[in-house]
PDB file of C-alpha atoms in Angstrom:
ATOM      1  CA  UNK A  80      26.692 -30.960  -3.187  1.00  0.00           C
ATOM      2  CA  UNK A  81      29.373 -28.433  -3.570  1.00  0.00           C
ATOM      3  CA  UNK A  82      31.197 -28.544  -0.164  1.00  0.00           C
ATOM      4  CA  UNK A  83      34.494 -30.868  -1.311  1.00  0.00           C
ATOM      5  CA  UNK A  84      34.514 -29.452  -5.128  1.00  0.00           C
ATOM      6  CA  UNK A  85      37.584 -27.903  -6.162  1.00  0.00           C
ATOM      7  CA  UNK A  86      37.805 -25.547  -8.376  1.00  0.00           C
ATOM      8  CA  UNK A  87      41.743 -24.565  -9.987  1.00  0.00           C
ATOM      9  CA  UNK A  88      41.798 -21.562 -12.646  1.00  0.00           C
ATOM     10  CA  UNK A  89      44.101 -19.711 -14.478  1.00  0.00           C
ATOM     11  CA  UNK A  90      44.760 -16.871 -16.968  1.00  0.00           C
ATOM     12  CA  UNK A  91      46.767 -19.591 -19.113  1.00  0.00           C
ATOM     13  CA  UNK A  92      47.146 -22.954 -19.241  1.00  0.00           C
ATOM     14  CA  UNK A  93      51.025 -23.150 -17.947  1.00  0.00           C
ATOM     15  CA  UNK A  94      49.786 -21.101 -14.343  1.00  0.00           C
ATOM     16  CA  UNK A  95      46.739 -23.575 -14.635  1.00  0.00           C
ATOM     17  CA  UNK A  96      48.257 -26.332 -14.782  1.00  0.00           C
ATOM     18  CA  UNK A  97      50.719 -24.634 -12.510  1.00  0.00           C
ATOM     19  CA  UNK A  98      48.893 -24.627  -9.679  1.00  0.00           C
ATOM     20  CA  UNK A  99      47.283 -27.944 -10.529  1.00  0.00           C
ATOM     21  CA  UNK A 100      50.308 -29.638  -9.631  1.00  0.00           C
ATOM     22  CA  UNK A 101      50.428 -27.271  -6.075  1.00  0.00           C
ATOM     23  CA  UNK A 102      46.544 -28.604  -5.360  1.00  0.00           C
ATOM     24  CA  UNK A 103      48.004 -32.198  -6.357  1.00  0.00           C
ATOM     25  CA  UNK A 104      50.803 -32.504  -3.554  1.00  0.00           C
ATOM     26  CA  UNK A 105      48.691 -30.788  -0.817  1.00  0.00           C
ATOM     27  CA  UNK A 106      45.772 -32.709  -1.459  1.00  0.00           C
ATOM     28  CA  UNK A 107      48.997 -35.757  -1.114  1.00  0.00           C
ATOM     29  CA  UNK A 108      50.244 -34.375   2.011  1.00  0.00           C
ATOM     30  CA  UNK A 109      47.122 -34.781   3.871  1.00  0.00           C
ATOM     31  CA  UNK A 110      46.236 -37.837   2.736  1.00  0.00           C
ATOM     32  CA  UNK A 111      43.015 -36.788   0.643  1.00  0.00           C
ATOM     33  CA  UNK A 112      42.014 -38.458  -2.246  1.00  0.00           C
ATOM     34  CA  UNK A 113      39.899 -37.956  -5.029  1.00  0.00           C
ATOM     35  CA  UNK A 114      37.980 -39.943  -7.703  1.00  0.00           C
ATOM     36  CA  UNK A 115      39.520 -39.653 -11.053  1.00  0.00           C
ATOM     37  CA  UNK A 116      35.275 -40.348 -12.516  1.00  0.00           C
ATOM     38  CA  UNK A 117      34.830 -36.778 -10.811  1.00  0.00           C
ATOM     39  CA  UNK A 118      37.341 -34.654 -11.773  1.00  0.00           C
ATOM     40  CA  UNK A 119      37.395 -32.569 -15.476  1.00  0.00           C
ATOM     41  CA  UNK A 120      40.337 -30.639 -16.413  1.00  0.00           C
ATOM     42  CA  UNK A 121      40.788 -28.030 -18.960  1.00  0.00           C
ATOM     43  CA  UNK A 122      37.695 -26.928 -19.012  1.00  0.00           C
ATOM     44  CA  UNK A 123      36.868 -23.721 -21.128  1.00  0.00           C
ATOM     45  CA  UNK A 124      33.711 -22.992 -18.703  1.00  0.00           C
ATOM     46  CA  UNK A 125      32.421 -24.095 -15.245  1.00  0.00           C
ATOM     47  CA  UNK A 126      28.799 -24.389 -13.418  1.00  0.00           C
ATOM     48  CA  UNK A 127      28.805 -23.581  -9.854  1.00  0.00           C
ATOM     49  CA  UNK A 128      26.572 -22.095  -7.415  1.00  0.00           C
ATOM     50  CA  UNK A 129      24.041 -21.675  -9.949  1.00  0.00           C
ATOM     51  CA  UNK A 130      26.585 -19.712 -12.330  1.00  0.00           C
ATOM     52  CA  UNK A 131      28.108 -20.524 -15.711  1.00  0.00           C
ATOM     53  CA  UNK A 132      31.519 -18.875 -15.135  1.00  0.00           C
ATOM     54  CA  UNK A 133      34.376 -18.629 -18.722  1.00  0.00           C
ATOM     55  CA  UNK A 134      36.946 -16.219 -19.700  1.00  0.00           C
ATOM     56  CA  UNK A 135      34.379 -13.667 -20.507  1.00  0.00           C
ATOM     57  CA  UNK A 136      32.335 -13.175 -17.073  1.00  0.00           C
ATOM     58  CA  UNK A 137      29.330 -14.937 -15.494  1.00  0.00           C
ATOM     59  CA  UNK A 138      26.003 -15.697 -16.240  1.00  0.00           C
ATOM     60  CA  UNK A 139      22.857 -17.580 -14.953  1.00  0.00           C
ATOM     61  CA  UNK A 140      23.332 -21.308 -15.245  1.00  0.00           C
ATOM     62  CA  UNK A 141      21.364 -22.997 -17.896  1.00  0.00           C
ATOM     63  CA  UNK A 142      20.422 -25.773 -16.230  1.00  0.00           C
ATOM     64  CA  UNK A 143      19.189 -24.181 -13.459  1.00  0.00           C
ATOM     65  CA  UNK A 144      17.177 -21.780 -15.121  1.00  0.00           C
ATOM     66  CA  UNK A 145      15.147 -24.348 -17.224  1.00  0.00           C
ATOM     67  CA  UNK A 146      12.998 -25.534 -14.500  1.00  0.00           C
ATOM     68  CA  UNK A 147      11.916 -22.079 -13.729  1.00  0.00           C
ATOM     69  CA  UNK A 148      11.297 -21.341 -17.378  1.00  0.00           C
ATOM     70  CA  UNK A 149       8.918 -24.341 -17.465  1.00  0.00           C
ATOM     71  CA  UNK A 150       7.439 -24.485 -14.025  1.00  0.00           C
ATOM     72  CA  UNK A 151       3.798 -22.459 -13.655  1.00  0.00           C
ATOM     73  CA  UNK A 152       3.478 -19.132 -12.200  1.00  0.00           C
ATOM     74  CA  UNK A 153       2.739 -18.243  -8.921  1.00  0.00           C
ATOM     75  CA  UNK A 154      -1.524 -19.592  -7.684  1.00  0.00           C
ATOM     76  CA  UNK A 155      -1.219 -18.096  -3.923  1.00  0.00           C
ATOM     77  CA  UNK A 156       0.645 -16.060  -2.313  1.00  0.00           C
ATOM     78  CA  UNK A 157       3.297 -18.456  -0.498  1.00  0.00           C
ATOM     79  CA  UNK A 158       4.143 -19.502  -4.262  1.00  0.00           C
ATOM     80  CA  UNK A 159       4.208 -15.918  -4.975  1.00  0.00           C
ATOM     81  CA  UNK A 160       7.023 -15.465  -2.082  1.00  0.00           C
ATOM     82  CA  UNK A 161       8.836 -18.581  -3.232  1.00  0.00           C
ATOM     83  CA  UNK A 162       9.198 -17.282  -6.979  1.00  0.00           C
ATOM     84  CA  UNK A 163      10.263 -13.470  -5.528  1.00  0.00           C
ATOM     85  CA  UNK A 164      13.127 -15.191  -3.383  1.00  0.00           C
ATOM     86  CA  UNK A 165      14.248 -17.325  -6.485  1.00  0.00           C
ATOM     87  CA  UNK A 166      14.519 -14.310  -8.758  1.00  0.00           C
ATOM     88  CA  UNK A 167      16.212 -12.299  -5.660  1.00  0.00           C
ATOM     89  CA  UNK A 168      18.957 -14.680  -6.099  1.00  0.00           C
ATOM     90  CA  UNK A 169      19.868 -13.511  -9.536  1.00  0.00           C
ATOM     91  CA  UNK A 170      19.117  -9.667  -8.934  1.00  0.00           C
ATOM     92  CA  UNK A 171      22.670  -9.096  -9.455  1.00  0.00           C
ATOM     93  CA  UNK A 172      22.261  -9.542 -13.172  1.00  0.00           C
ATOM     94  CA  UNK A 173      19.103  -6.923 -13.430  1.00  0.00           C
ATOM     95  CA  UNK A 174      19.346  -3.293 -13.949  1.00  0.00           C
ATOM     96  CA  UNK A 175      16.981  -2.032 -11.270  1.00  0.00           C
ATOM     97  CA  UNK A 176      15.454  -5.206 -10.164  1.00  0.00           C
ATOM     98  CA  UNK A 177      13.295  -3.906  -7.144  1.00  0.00           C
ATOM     99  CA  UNK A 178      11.864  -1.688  -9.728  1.00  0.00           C
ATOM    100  CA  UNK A 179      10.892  -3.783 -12.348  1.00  0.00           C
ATOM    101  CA  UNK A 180       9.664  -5.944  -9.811  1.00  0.00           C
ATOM    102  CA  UNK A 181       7.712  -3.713  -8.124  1.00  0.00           C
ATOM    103  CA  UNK A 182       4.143  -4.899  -8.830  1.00  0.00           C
ATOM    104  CA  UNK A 183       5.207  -8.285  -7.701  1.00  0.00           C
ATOM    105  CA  UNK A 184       6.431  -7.107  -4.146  1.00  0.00           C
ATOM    106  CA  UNK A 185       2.801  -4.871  -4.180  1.00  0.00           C
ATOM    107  CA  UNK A 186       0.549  -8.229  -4.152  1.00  0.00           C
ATOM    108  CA  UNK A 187       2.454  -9.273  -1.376  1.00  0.00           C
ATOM    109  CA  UNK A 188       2.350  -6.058   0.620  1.00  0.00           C
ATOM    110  CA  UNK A 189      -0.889  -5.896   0.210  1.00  0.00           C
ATOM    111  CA  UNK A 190      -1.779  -9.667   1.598  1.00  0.00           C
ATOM    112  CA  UNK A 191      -4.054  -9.995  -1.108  1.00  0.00           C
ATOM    113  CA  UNK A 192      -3.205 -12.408  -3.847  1.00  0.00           C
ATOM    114  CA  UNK A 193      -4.567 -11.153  -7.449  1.00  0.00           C
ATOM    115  CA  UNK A 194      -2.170 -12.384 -10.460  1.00  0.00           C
ATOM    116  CA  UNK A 195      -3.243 -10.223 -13.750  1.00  0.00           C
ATOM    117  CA  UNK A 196      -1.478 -10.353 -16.854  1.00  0.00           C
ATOM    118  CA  UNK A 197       1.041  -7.473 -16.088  1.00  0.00           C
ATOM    119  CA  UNK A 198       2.244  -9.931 -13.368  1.00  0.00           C
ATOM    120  CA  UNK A 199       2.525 -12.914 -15.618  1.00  0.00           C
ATOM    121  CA  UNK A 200       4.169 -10.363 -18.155  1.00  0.00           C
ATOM    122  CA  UNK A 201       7.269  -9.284 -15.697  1.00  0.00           C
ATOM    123  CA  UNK A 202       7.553 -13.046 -14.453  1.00  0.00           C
ATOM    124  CA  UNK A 203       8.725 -14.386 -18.183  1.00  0.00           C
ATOM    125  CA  UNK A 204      10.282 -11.305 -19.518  1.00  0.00           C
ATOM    126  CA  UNK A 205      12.586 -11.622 -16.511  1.00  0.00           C
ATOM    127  CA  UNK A 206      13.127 -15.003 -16.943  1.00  0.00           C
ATOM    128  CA  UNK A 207      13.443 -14.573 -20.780  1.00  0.00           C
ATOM    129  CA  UNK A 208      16.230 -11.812 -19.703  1.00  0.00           C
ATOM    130  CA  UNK A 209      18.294 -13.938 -17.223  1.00  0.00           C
ATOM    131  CA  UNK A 210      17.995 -17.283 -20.176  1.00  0.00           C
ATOM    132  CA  UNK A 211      19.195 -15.121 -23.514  1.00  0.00           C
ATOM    133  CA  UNK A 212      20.916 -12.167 -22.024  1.00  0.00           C
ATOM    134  CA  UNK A 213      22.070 -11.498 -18.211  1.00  0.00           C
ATOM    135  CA  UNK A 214      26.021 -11.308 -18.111  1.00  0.00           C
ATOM    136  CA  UNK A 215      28.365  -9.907 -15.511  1.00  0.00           C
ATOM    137  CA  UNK A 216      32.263  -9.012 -16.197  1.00  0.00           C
ATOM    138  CA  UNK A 217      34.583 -10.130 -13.084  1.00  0.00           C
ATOM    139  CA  UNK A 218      35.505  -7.342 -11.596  1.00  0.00           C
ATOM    140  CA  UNK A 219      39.286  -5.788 -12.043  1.00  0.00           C
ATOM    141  CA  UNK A 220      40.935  -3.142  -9.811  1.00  0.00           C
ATOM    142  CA  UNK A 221      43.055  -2.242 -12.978  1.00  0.00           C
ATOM    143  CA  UNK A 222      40.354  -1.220 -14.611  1.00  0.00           C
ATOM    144  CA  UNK A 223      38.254   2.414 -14.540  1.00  0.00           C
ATOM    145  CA  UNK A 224      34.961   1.699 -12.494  1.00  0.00           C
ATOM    146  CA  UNK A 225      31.402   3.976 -13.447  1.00  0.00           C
ATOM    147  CA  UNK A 226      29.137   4.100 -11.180  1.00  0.00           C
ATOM    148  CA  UNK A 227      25.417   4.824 -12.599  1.00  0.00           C
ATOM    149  CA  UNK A 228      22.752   5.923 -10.405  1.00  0.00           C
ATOM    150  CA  UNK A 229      19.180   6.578 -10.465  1.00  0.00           C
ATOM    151  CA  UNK A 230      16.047   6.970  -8.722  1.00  0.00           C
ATOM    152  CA  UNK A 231      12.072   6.790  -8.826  1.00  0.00           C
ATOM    153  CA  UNK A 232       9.438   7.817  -6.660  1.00  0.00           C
ATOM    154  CA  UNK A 233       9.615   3.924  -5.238  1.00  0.00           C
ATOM    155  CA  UNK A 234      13.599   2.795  -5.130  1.00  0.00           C
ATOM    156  CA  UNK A 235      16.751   3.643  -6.162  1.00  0.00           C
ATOM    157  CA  UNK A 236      19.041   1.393  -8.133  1.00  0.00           C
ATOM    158  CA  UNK A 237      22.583   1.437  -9.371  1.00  0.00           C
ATOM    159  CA  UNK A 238      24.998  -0.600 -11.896  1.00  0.00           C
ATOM    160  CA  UNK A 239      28.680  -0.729 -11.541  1.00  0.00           C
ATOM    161  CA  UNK A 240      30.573  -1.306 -14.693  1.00  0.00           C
ATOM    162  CA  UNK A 241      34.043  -1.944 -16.525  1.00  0.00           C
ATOM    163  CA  UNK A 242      34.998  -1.606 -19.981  1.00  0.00           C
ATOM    164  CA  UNK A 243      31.216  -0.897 -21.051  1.00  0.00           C
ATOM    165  CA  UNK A 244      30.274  -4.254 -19.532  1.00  0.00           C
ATOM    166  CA  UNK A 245      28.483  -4.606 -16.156  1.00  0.00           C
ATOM    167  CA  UNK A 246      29.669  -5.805 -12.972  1.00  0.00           C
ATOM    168  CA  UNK A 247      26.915  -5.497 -10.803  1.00  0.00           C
ATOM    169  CA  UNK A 248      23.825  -3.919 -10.528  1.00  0.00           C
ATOM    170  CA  UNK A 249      21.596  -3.192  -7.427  1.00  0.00           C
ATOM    171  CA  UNK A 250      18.452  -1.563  -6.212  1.00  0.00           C
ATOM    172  CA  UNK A 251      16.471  -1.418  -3.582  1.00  0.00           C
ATOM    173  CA  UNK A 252      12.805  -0.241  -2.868  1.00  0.00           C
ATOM    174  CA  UNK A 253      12.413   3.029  -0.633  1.00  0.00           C
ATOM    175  CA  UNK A 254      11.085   3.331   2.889  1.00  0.00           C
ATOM    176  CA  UNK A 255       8.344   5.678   3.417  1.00  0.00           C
ATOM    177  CA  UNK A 256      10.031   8.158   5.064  1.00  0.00           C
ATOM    178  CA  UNK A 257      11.860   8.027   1.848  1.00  0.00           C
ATOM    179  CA  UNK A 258       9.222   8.361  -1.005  1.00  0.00           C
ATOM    180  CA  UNK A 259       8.736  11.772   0.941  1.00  0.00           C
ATOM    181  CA  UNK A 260      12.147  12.950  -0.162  1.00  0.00           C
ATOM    182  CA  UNK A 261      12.717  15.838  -2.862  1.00  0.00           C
ATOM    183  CA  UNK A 262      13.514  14.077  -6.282  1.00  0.00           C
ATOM    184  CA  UNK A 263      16.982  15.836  -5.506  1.00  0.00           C
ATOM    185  CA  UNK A 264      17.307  13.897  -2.465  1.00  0.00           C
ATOM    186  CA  UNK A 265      16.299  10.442  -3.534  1.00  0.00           C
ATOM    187  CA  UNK A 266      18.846  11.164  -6.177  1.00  0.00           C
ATOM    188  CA  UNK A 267      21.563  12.499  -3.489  1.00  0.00           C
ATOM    189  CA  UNK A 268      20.606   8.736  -1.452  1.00  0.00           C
ATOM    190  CA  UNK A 269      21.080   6.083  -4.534  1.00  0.00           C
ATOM    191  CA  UNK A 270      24.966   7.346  -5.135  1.00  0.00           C
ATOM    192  CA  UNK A 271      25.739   7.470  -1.373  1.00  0.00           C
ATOM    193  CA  UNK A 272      23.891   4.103  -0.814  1.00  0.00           C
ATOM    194  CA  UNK A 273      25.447   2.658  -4.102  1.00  0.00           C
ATOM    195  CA  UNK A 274      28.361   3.738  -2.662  1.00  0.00           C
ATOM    196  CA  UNK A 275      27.971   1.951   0.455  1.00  0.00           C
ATOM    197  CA  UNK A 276      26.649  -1.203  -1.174  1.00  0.00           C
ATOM    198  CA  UNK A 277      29.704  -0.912  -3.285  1.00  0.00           C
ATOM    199  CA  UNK A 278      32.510  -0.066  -0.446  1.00  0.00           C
ATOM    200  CA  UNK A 279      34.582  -3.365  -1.380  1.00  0.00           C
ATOM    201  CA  UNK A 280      34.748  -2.305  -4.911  1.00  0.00           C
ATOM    202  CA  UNK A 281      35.800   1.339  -5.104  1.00  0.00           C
ATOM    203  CA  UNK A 282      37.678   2.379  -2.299  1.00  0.00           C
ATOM    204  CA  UNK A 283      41.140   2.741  -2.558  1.00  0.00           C
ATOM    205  CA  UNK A 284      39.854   3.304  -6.008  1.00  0.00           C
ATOM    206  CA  UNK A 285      39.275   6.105  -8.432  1.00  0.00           C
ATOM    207  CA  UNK A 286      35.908   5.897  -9.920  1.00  0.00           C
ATOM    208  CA  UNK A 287      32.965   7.632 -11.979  1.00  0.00           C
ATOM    209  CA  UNK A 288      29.519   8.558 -11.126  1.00  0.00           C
ATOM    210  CA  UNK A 289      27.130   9.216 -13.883  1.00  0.00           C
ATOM    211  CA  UNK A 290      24.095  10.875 -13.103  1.00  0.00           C
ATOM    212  CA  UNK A 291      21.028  12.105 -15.249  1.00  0.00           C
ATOM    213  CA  UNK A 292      20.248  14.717 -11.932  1.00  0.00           C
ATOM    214  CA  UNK A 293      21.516  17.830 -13.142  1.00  0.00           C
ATOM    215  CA  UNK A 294      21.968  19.397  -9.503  1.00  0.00           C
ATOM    216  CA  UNK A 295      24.302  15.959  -8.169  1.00  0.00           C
ATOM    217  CA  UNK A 296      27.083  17.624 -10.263  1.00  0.00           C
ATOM    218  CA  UNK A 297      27.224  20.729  -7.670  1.00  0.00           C
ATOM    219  CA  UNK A 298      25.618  18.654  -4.601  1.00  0.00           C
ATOM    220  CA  UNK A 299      28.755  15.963  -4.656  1.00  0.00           C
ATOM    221  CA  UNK A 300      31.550  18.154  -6.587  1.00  0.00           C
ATOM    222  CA  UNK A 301      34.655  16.453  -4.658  1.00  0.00           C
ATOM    223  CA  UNK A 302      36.491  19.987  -5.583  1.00  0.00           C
ATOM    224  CA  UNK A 303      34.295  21.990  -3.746  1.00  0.00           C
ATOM    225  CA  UNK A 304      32.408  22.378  -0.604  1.00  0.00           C
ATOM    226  CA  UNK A 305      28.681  21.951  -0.571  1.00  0.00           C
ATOM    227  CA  UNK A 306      26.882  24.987   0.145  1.00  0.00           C
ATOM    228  CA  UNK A 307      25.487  25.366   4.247  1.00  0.00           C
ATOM    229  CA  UNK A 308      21.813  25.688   2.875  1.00  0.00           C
ATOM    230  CA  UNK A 309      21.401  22.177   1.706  1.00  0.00           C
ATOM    231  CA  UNK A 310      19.752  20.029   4.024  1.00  0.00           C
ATOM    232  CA  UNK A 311      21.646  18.707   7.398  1.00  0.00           C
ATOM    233  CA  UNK A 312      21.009  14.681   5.589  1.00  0.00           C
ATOM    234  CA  UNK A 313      22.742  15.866   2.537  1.00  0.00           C
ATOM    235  CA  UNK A 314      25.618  17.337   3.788  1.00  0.00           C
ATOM    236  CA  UNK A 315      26.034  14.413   5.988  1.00  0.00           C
ATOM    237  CA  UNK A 316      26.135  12.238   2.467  1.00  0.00           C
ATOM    238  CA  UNK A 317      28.249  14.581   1.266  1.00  0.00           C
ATOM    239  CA  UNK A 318      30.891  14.652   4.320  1.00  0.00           C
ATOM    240  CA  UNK A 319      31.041  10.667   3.918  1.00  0.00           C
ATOM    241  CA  UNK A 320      31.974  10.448   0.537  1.00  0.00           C
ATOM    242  CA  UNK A 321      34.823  13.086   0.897  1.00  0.00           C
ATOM    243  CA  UNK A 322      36.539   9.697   1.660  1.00  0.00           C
ATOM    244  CA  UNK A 323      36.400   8.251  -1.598  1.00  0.00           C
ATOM    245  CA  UNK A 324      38.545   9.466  -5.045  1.00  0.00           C
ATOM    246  CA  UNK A 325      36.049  10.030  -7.678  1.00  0.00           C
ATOM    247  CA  UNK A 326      34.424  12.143 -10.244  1.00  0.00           C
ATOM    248  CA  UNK A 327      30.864  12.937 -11.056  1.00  0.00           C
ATOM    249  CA  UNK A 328      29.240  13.999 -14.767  1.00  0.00           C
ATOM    250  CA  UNK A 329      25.259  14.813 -15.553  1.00  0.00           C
ATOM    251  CA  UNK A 330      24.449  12.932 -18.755  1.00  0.00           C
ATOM    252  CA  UNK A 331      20.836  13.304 -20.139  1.00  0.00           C
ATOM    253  CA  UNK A 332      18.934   9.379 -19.501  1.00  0.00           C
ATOM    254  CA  UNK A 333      19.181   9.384 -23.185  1.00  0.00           C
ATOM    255  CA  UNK A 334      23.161   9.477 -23.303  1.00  0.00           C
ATOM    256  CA  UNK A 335      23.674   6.993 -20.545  1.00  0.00           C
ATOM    257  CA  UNK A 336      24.939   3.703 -22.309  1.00  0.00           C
ATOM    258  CA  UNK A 337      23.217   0.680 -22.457  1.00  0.00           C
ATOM    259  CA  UNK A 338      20.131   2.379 -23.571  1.00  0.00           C
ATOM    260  CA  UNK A 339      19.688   3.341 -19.596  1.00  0.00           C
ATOM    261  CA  UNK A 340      20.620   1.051 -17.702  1.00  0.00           C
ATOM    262  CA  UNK A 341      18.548   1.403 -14.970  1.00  0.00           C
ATOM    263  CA  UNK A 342      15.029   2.382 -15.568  1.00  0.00           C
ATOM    264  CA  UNK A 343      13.743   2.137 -19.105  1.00  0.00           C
ATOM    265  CA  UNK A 344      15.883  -1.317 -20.034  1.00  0.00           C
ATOM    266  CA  UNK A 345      14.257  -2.452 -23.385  1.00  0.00           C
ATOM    267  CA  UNK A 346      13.368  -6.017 -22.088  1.00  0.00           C
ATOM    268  CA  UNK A 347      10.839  -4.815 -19.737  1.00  0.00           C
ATOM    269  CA  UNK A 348       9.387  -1.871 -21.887  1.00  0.00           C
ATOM    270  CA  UNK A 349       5.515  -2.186 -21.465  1.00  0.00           C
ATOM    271  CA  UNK A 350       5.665  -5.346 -18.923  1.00  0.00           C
ATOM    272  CA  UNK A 351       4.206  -2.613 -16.033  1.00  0.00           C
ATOM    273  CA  UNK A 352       3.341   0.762 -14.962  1.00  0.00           C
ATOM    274  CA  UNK A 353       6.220   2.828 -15.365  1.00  0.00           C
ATOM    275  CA  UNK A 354       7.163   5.144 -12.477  1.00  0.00           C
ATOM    276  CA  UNK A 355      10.334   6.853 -13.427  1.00  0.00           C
TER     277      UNK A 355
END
């Protein structure tokens, strides 16, 4: 149980221990007391929450991925559900999750339970990903934000990033009312909705959006005003994020770092169909 842990950090040990000794006389003051057995000090890393948190960032946490590593895959659909909702809980570490995940999400739209080897294929190359290589940096207002953004004719995803490193990344599939959209459009929706998922993160801010749509450049130019042809929705996304300070630049998917972040990620080359 994690509801009386405490957990004291610092940038250096003199503020750690710092506030240490502040923790130490409240904890006094009130009369609370704790067993020595229990407590660890110093400690270069921590596990919490299902996280392995150091200096560097965060990552999955070991221990808690080794059951799912070993456990069997999904027989029916309610174990089907219950392995999608585990995964959901590390999607923050997954360059376009929803995506990847897609033909996972399609058994269970279509009621229908029918596991093939494509399925069994994204189940442990995801969980291969999250064991040897999912990382998130803690994010740092003093640092230069880029926004990446993408879409495909089922979802939209984005990552947010510092120093080359990755802070988040999120997707989500699209309505159907959205899968009608232009290409342009679906395009024009993942910044503004990244933007919205992202609100905390970069306003007040100035950021960069990278794009590999060509026509975003001129659609959300923050120097100029968009033109009174473009569709009523667009200028709407447009209008909204007048409010934020940022700049936008087209790089081909090839030039995007990370080797695209978002929809051709090595790990999951060849695990399923791919719609982008």
């Amino acid at each position: 149980s994690y509801q009386d842990d405490i957990i004291v950090h610092g940038p250096n040990i003199e503020l750690h221990n710092e506030r240490l000794l502040k923790l130490f006389r409240r904890l006094c003051e009130n009369n609370v007391l704790v067993n020595p057995s229990k407590c660890h000090f110093t400690l270069s890393s921590v596990s919490c929450l299902g996280y392995t948190v150091d200096s560097e960032g965060f990552r999955p946490d070991a221990s808690r991925l080794a059951p799912l590593i070993q456990a069997p895959s999904p027989n029916n659909m309610s174990s089907l559900r219950s392995w999608i909702g585990t995964l959901q809980f590390y999607s923050r570490f997954i360059p376009n999750f929803t995506q990847r995940l897609s033909p996972l999400f399609e058994i269970v739209s279509s009621k229908q339970f029918k596991w093939e080897q494509q399925h069994e294929n994204i189940l442990r190359k995801t969980l291969e990903f999250l064991n040897k290589q999912a990382f998130l940096r803690p994010f740092s207002s003093k640092d230069k934000s880029v926004l990446t953004t993408d879409a495909s004719p089922m979802g939209i995803a984005a990552v947010l990033e510092q120093n080359g490193q990755p802070v988040i990344c999120i997707s989500r599939r699209l309505s159907k009312s959205e899968q009608g959209y232009s290409q342009t459009q679906k395009e024009a929706l993942a910044v503004v909705w990244a933007i919205r998922r992202l609100h905390k993160y970069l306003f007040g801010t100035k950021f960069h959006i990278v794009t590999d749509h060509q026509a975003l450049k001129f659609i959300y130019n923050p120097e100029k005003s968009l033109n009174k042809s473009s569709a009523a929705m667009v200028q709407r996304w447009s209008l909204e994020l007048s409010a934020y300070d940022y700049t936008i630049e087209h790089r081909s998917a090839k030039d995007i770092p990370h080797a695209d972040f978002l929809s051709r990620y090595s790990l999951f080359e060849n695990a399923a169909n791919d719609t982008d």
